Amino acid sequence: MVLACAAFLLVACTPEDLQSMLPMIQSATVGGDVFMIEDNVVISDDVRGDLFVYSDSVTVDGNVQGSMFAYGKQVQINGTVDGNVTVAGREVILGPT
């Protein structure tokens, strides 16, 4: 149900519309799911749930304890993802971890 709602929102709204609805997350460990829509997203800390990202550039340096769903021109994963990884991107880079 959550994925269906998220997919509907992404199709029905522009990124600018969704950006105004979502809270800004700076740098901290997050105890639940994270939904981010920004120009450039860098995840440097722990996410204790699932990560949903829509961005031009996505970099994950931290640890995602759930699954990761990312859409971007460039998606780079340097950290760890405990769950499944679903990525749509022009350039996908898997780092050393």
mmCIF file of C-alpha atoms in Angstrom:
data_model
loop_
_atom_site.group_PDB
_atom_site.id
_atom_site.type_symbol
_atom_site.label_atom_id
_atom_site.label_comp_id
_atom_site.label_asym_id
_atom_site.label_seq_id
_atom_site.Cartn_x
_atom_site.Cartn_y
_atom_site.Cartn_z
ATOM 1 C CA MET A 1 0.000 0.000 0.000
ATOM 2 C CA VAL A 2 2.783 2.443 0.900
ATOM 3 C CA LEU A 3 4.602 1.758 -2.378
ATOM 4 C CA ALA A 4 1.398 2.241 -4.355
ATOM 5 C CA CYS A 5 0.782 5.601 -2.659
ATOM 6 C CA ALA A 6 4.389 6.676 -3.176
ATOM 7 C CA ALA A 7 4.264 5.653 -6.842
ATOM 8 C CA PHE A 8 1.030 7.588 -7.317
ATOM 9 C CA LEU A 9 2.539 10.683 -5.726
ATOM 10 C CA LEU A 10 5.631 10.501 -7.920
ATOM 11 C CA VAL A 11 3.518 10.213 -11.067
ATOM 12 C CA ALA A 12 0.925 12.827 -10.119
ATOM 13 C CA CYS A 13 3.260 15.510 -8.713
ATOM 14 C CA THR A 14 6.378 17.296 -9.774
ATOM 15 C CA PRO A 15 9.460 17.046 -7.540
ATOM 16 C CA GLU A 16 8.912 20.660 -6.453
ATOM 17 C CA ASP A 17 5.410 19.799 -5.205
ATOM 18 C CA LEU A 18 6.615 16.812 -3.205
ATOM 19 C CA GLN A 19 9.646 18.644 -1.842
ATOM 20 C CA SER A 20 7.418 21.134 -0.046
ATOM 21 C CA MET A 21 5.504 18.265 1.618
ATOM 22 C CA LEU A 22 8.531 16.418 2.990
ATOM 23 C CA PRO A 23 10.620 17.375 6.030
ATOM 24 C CA MET A 24 14.284 18.256 5.577
ATOM 25 C CA ILE A 25 16.681 15.758 7.131
ATOM 26 C CA GLN A 26 20.148 17.101 7.749
ATOM 27 C CA SER A 27 22.612 14.738 9.401
ATOM 28 C CA ALA A 28 21.467 12.278 12.023
ATOM 29 C CA THR A 29 20.576 8.663 12.557
ATOM 30 C CA VAL A 30 16.969 8.154 11.498
ATOM 31 C CA GLY A 31 14.892 5.561 13.330
ATOM 32 C CA GLY A 32 12.409 4.872 10.533
ATOM 33 C CA ASP A 33 11.809 5.113 6.816
ATOM 34 C CA VAL A 34 13.246 8.078 4.895
ATOM 35 C CA PHE A 35 11.682 9.703 1.826
ATOM 36 C CA MET A 36 13.862 12.343 0.155
ATOM 37 C CA ILE A 37 13.349 14.439 -2.969
ATOM 38 C CA GLU A 38 16.188 16.874 -3.544
ATOM 39 C CA ASP A 39 18.646 17.893 -6.273
ATOM 40 C CA ASN A 40 21.568 16.169 -4.528
ATOM 41 C CA VAL A 41 21.167 13.686 -1.698
ATOM 42 C CA VAL A 42 24.026 12.424 0.469
ATOM 43 C CA ILE A 43 23.216 9.877 3.179
ATOM 44 C CA SER A 44 26.146 9.847 5.585
ATOM 45 C CA ASP A 45 24.525 8.397 8.715
ATOM 46 C CA ASP A 46 22.380 5.377 9.595
ATOM 47 C CA VAL A 47 18.831 4.831 8.351
ATOM 48 C CA ARG A 48 17.063 2.216 10.478
ATOM 49 C CA GLY A 49 14.288 1.683 7.962
ATOM 50 C CA ASP A 50 13.826 1.843 4.207
ATOM 51 C CA LEU A 51 15.287 4.625 2.061
ATOM 52 C CA PHE A 52 13.317 6.134 -0.845
ATOM 53 C CA VAL A 53 15.224 8.752 -2.892
ATOM 54 C CA TYR A 54 14.342 10.749 -6.017
ATOM 55 C CA SER A 55 17.237 12.996 -7.001
ATOM 56 C CA ASP A 56 19.701 13.987 -9.704
ATOM 57 C CA SER A 57 22.586 12.670 -7.617
ATOM 58 C CA VAL A 58 22.349 10.119 -4.800
ATOM 59 C CA THR A 59 25.309 9.098 -2.627
ATOM 60 C CA VAL A 60 24.925 6.634 0.233
ATOM 61 C CA ASP A 61 27.950 6.638 2.530
ATOM 62 C CA GLY A 62 26.064 5.484 5.618
ATOM 63 C CA ASN A 63 24.231 2.287 6.494
ATOM 64 C CA VAL A 64 20.655 1.500 5.472
ATOM 65 C CA GLN A 65 19.187 -1.226 7.681
ATOM 66 C CA GLY A 66 16.175 -1.710 5.421
ATOM 67 C CA SER A 67 15.803 -1.683 1.662
ATOM 68 C CA MET A 68 16.791 1.108 -0.701
ATOM 69 C CA PHE A 69 14.797 2.474 -3.637
ATOM 70 C CA ALA A 70 16.624 5.177 -5.612
ATOM 71 C CA TYR A 71 16.021 7.072 -8.848
ATOM 72 C CA GLY A 72 18.629 9.494 -10.134
ATOM 73 C CA LYS A 73 21.022 10.360 -12.913
ATOM 74 C CA GLN A 74 23.879 9.138 -10.742
ATOM 75 C CA VAL A 75 23.477 6.744 -7.820
ATOM 76 C CA GLN A 76 26.556 5.822 -5.789
ATOM 77 C CA ILE A 77 26.475 3.310 -2.931
ATOM 78 C CA ASN A 78 29.581 3.392 -0.735
ATOM 79 C CA GLY A 79 27.915 2.227 2.473
ATOM 80 C CA THR A 80 25.928 -0.894 3.279
ATOM 81 C CA VAL A 81 22.309 -1.785 2.580
ATOM 82 C CA ASP A 82 20.968 -4.710 4.627
ATOM 83 C CA GLY A 83 17.834 -5.179 2.516
ATOM 84 C CA ASN A 84 17.144 -5.175 -1.199
ATOM 85 C CA VAL A 85 18.431 -2.446 -3.532
ATOM 86 C CA THR A 86 16.273 -1.176 -6.390
ATOM 87 C CA VAL A 87 17.916 1.528 -8.510
ATOM 88 C CA ALA A 88 17.019 3.323 -11.720
ATOM 89 C CA GLY A 89 19.815 5.553 -12.909
ATOM 90 C CA ARG A 90 21.948 6.561 -15.834
ATOM 91 C CA GLU A 91 25.113 5.805 -13.862
ATOM 92 C CA VAL A 92 25.208 3.375 -10.915
ATOM 93 C CA ILE A 93 28.423 3.113 -8.921
ATOM 94 C CA LEU A 94 29.020 0.464 -6.269
ATOM 95 C CA GLY A 95 31.713 1.469 -3.813
ATOM 96 C CA PRO A 96 34.209 -0.607 -1.878
ATOM 97 C CA THR A 97 31.954 -1.637 1.017
#
